[in-house]
Coordinates of C-alpha atoms in Angstrom, one line a residue:
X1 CA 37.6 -39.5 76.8
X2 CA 38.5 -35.7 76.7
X3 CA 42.4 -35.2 76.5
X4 CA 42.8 -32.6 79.2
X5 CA 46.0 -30.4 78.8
X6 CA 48.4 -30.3 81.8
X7 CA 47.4 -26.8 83.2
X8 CA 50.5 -26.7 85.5
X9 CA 52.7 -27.1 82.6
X10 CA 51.3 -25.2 80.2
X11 CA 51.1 -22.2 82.8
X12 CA 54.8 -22.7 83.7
X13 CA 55.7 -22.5 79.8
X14 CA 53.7 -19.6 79.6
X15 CA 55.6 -18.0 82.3
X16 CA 58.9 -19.3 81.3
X17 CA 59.6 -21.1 84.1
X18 CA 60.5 -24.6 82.4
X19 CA 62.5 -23.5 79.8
X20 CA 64.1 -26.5 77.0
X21 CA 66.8 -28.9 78.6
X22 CA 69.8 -27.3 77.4
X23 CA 72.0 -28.8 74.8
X24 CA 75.4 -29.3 73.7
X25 CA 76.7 -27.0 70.9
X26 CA 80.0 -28.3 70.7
X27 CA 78.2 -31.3 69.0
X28 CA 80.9 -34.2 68.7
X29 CA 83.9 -31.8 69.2
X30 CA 84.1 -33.0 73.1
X31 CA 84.6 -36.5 71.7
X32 CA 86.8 -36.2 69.1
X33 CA 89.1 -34.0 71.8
X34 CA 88.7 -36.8 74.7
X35 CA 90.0 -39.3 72.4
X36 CA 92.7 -37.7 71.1
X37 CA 93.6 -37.0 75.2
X38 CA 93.3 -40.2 75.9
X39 CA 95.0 -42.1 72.9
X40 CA 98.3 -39.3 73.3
X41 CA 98.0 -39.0 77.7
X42 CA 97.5 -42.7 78.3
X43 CA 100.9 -44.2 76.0
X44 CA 102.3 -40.8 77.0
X45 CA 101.7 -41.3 80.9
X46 CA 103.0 -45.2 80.5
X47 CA 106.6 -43.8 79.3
X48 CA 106.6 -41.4 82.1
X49 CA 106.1 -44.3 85.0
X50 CA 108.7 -45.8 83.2
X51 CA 111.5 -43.5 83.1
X52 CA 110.6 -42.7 86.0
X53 CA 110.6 -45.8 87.7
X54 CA 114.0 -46.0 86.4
X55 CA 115.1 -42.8 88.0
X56 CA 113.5 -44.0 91.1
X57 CA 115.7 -47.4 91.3
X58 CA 119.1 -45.6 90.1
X59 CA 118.9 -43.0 92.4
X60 CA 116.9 -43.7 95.2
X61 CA 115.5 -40.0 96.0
X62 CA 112.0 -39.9 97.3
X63 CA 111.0 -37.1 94.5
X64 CA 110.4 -39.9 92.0
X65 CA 108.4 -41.5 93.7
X66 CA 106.2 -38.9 94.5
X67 CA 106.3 -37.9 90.6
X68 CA 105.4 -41.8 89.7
X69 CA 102.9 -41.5 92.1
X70 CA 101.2 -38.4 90.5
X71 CA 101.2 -39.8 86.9
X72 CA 99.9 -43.2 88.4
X73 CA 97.1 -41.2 89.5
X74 CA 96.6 -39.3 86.2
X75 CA 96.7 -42.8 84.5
X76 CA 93.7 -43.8 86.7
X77 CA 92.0 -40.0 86.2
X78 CA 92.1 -40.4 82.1
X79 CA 90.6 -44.2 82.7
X80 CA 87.9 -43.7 84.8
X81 CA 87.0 -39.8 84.0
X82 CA 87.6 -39.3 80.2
X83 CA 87.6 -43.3 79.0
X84 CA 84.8 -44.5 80.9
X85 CA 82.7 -41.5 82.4
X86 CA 82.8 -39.1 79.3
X87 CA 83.4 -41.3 76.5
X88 CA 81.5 -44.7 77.4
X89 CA 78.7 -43.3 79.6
X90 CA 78.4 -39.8 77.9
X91 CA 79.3 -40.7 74.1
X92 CA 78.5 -44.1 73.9
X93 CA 75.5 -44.9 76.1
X94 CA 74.1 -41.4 76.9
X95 CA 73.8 -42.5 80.7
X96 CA 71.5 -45.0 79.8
X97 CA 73.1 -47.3 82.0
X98 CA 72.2 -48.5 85.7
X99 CA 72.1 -46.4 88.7
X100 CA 73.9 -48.2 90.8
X101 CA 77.2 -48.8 87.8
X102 CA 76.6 -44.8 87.2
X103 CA 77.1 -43.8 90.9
X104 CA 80.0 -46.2 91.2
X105 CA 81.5 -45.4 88.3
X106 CA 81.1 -41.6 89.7
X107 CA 82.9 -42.9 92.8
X108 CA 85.9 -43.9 91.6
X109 CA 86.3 -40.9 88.6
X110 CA 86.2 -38.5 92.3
X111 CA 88.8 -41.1 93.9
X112 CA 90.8 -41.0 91.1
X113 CA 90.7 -37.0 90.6
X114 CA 91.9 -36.5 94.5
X115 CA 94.5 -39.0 94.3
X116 CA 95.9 -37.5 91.1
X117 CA 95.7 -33.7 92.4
X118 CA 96.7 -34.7 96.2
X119 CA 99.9 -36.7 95.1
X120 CA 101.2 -33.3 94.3
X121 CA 100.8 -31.7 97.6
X122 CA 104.2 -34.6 99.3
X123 CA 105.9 -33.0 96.5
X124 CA 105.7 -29.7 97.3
X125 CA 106.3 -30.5 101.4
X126 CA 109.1 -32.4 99.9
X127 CA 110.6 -29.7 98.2
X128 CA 109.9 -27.2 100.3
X129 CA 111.8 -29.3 103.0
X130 CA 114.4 -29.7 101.2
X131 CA 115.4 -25.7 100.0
X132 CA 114.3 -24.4 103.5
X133 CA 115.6 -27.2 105.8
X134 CA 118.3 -29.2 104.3
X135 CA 119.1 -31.1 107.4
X136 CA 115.9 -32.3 108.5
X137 CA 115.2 -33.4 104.8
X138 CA 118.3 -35.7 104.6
X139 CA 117.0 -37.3 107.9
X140 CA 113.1 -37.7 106.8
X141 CA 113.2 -38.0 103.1
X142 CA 113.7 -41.6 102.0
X143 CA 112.4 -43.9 99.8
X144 CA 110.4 -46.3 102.3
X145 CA 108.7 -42.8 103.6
X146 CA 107.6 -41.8 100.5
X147 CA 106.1 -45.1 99.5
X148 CA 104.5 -44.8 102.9
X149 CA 103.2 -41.4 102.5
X150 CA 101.8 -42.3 99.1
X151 CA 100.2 -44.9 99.8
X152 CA 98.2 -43.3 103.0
X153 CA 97.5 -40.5 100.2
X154 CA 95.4 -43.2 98.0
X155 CA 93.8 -44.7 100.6
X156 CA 92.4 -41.4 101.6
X157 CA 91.4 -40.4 98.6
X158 CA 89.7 -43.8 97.8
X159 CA 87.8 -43.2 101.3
X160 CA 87.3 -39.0 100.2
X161 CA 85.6 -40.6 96.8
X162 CA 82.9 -42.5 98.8
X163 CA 80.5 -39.3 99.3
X164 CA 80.5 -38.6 95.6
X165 CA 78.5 -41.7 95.2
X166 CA 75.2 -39.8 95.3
X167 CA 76.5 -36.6 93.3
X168 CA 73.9 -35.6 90.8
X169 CA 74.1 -35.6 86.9
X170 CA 74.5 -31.7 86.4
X171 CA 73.3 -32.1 83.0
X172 CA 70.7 -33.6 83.1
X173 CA 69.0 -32.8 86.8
X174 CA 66.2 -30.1 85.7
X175 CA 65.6 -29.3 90.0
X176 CA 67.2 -26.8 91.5
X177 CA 69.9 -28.2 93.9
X178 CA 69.4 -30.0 96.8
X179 CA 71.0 -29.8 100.4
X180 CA 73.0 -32.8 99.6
X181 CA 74.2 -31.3 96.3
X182 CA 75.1 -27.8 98.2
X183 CA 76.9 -30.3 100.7
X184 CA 78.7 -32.1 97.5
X185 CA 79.4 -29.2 95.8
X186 CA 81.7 -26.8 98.1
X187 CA 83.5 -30.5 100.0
X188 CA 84.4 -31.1 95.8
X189 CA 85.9 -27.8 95.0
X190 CA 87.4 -27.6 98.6
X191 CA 89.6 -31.1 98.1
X192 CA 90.1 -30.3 94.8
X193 CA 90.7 -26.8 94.2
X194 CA 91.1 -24.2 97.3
X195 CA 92.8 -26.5 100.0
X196 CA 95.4 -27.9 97.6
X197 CA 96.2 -24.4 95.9
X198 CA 96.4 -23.3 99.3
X199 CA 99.2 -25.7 100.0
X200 CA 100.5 -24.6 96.6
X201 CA 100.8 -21.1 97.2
X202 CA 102.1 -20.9 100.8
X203 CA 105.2 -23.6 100.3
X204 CA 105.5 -22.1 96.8
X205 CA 106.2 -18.8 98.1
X206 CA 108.2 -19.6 101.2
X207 CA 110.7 -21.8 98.7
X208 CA 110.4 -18.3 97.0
X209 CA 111.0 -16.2 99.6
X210 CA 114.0 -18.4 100.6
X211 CA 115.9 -18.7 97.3
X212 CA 116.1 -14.8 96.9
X213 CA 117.6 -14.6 100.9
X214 CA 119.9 -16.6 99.7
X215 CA 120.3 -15.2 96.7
X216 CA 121.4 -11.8 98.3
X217 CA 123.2 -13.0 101.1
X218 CA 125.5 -14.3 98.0
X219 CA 125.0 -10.8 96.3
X220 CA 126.6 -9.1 99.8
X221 CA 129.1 -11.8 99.9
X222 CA 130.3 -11.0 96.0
X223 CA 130.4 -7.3 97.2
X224 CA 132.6 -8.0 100.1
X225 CA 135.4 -10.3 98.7
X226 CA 136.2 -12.0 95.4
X227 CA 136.6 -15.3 96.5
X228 CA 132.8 -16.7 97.0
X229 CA 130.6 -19.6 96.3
X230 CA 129.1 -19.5 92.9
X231 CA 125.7 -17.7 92.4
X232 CA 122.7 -20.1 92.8
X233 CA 119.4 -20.1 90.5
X234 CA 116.8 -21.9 90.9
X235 CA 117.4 -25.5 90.7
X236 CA 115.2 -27.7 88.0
X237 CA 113.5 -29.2 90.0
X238 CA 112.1 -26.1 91.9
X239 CA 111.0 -24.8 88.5
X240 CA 109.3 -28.5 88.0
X241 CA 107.7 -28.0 90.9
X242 CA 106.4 -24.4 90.4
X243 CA 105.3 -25.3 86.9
X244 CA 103.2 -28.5 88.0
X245 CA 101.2 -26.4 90.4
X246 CA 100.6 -23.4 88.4
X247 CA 99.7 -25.1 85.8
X248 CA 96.7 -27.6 87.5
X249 CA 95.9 -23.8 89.5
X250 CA 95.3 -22.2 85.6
X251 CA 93.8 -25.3 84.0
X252 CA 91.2 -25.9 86.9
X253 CA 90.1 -22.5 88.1
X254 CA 87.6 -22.7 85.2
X255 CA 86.1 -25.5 86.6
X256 CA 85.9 -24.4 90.0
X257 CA 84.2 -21.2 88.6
X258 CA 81.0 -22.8 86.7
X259 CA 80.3 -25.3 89.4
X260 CA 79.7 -22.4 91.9
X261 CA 77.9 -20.5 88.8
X262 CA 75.9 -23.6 88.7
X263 CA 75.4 -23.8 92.5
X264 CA 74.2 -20.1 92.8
X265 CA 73.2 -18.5 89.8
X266 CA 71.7 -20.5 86.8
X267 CA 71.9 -24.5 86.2
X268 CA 73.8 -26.1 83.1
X269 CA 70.1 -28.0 82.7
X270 CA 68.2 -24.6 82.3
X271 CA 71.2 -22.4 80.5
X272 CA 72.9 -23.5 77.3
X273 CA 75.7 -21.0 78.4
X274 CA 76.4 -22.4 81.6
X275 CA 76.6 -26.1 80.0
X276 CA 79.2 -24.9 77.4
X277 CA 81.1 -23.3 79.9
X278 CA 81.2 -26.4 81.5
X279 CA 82.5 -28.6 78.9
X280 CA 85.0 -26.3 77.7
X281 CA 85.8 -26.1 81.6
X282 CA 85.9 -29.9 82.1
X283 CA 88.2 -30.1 78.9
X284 CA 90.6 -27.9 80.5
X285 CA 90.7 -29.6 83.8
X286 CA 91.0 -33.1 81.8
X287 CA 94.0 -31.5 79.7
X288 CA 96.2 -31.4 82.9
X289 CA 96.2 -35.1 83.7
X290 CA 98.9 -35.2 79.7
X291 CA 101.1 -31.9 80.5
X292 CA 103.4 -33.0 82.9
X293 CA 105.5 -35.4 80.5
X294 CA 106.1 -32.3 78.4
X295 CA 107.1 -30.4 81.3
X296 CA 109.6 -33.2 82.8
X297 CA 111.1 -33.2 79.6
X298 CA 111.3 -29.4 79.4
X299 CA 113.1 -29.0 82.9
X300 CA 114.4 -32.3 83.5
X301 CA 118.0 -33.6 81.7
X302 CA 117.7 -36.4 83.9
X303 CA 114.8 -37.1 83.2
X304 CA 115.4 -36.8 78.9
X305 CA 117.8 -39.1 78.8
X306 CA 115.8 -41.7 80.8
X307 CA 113.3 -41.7 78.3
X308 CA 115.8 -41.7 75.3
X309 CA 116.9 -44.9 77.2
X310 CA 113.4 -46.0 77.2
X311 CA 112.6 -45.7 73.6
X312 CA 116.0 -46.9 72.6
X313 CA 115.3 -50.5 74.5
X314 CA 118.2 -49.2 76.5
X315 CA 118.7 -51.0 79.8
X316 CA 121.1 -48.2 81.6
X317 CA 122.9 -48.6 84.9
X318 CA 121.6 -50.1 87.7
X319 CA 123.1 -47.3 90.0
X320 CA 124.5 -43.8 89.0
X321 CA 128.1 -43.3 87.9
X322 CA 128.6 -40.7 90.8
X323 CA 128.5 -44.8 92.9
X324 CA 130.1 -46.9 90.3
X325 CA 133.3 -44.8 90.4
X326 CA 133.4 -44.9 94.3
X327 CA 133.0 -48.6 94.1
X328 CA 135.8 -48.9 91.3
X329 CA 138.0 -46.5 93.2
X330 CA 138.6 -48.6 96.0
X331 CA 138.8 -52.0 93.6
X332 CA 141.8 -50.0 91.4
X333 CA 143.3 -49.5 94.7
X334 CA 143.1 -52.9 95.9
X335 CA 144.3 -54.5 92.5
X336 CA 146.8 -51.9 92.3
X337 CA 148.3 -52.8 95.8
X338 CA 148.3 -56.6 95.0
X339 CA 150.2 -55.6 92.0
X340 CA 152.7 -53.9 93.2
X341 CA 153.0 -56.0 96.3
X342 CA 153.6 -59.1 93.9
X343 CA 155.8 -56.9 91.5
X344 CA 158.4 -56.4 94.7
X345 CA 157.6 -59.9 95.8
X346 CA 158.9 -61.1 92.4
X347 CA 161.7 -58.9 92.0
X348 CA 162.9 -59.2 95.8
X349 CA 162.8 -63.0 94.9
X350 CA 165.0 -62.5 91.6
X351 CA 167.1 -60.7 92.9
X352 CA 170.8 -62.3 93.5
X353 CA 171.8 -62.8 97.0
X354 CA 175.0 -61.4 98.1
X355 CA 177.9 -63.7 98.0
X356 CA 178.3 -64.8 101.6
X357 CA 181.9 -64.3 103.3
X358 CA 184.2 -67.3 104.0
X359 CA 185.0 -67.9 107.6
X360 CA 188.1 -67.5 108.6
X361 CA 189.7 -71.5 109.6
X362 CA 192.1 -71.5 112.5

């Protein structure tokens, strides 16, 4: 038998159509950087819930329970993304694994990203109700709404992850992309990117807008008599708030970039470029899922010494002071009152009679 060379190929290497799969040339530096994300966001994420589950039970405001909801949902991102899709299936295995356990596995790491990015967006309505329309947000924010509202958030990001089950392996598909992957591509960096930034930026800038009415309103009201309200800044939380968003809009626009570079212009397969910008992109993106601890305890006193209690094995009050005096108040009173009702009982009782008179006999 006469080996026979494969015309097609050696026409398209000839042509340079079929250039080399393209490599990694970050070698194991994506590894080493995943684990050290994981092993300081996962016990750093833990102490988070924590605190902040202790916030949530002292002071029974539904923005904790939006916040444990968003680093719930980062817990599950660095699991299912960086643990088990970039370190076991990537590092470990080198997606030599089933098709059916890869495509699930890509199922839930989508679930989990929308779930962890979309928890944000009840936080910002939240806020946003509260600065521009304090009324109506002391009659619609409460804790059994919130815990509502998340939980309809999961279940449609479980249900949003469902489609992902037949996204392609972007390193390692060498044909150009598909209808389906087109499809894929732009619903991803809609719910993940453009919609929720979106959101962001329009609440964002009407809290904005609102704090600096108000803030010359009390400017005009300074000018016109010396006895005013004092100034207002912008409240911690706000700033919280601001930072969380614009810091997921910095650390994922990379990502959002190179998918459409990869969409339109030149495959992370076929360019060694495109596949580096990728991972540095995807490291990024990963990198927001351990900030926000480090941005609570920035901004949030609150939210310091919850943790301090936390790492101190401190249990701390059930309920706030602010409620523990207003319950004592009343108690003092009461006690008080008994007191000095028996204090007048005892001295009314001790003290002498007068000496009655002596009728008068006849």
């Amino acid at each position: 038998m006469i080996d026979c060379p494969n015309v097609t190929v050696a026409s398209h290497q000839e042509r340079g159509l079929e250039p080399e799969k393209s490599k990694c040339v970050l070698g194991f530096i994506p590894v080493i950087y995943y684990s050290a994300l994981l092993c300081v966001g996962v016990p750093v994420n833990i102490l988070t819930a924590v605190a902040l589950s202790r916030l949530a039970s002292r002071t029974k405001k539904a923005l904790y329970y939006y916040l444990l909801a968003v680093t719930g949902s980062d817990i599950l991102s660095q699991l299912f993304i960086i643990f088990v899709g970039f370190l076991l299936e990537t590092a470990v295995f080198h997606r030599e694994v089933p098709v059916l356990l890869l495509h699930s596995v890509s199922a839930a790491e989508f679930a989990a990203n929308h779930a962890s990015i979309w928890s944000t967006v009840p936080l910002t309505v939240d806020r946003y109700v509260a600065l521009c329309h304090p009324l109506l947000h002391r009659q619609i924010s409460y804790p059994a709404r919130a815990r509502k509202i998340i939980a309809a958030v999961l279940m449609l990001s479980l249900v949003s992850g469902v489609p992902f089950f037949w996204w392609s392996d972007m390193w390692r598909n060498s044909h150009p992309p598909t209808a389906l992957d087109t499809a894929l591509i732009w619903t991803h960096v809609t719910i993940i990117y453009f919609l929720p930034c979106s959101v962001f930026l329009v609440l964002n800038s009407l809290i904005i807008h609102t704090l600096r009415v108000r803030q010359r309103q009390q400017c005009c009201q300074e000018e016109c008599g010396p006895q005013t309200a004092p100034r207002r800044r912008l409240g911690k939380t706000t700033a919280m708030l601001l930072a969380i968003t614009s810091v997921f809009s910095v650390l994922w626009a990379p990502r959002t970039v190179v998918v459409i570079y990869h969409l339109y212009v030149s495959s992370v397969h076929r360019n060694w470029r495109v596949h580096l910008a990728y991972d540095l992109s995807n490291m990024l993106a990963m990198l927001n899922t351990a900030v926000n601890f480090f941005l609570y305890c920035f901004v949030s006193k609150p939210f310091r010494g919850a943790v301090r209690d936390v790492l101190l094995l401190r249990g701390g009050p059930l309920y706030p002071q602010r409620t523990l005096r207003q319950q004592q108040a009343p108690a003092n009173v009461s006690i008080s009152s008994l007191y000095s009702g028996n204090n007048k009982r005892s001295q009314r009782d001790s003290t002498p009679l007068p000496p009655r008179r002596a009728s008068k006999t006849i």
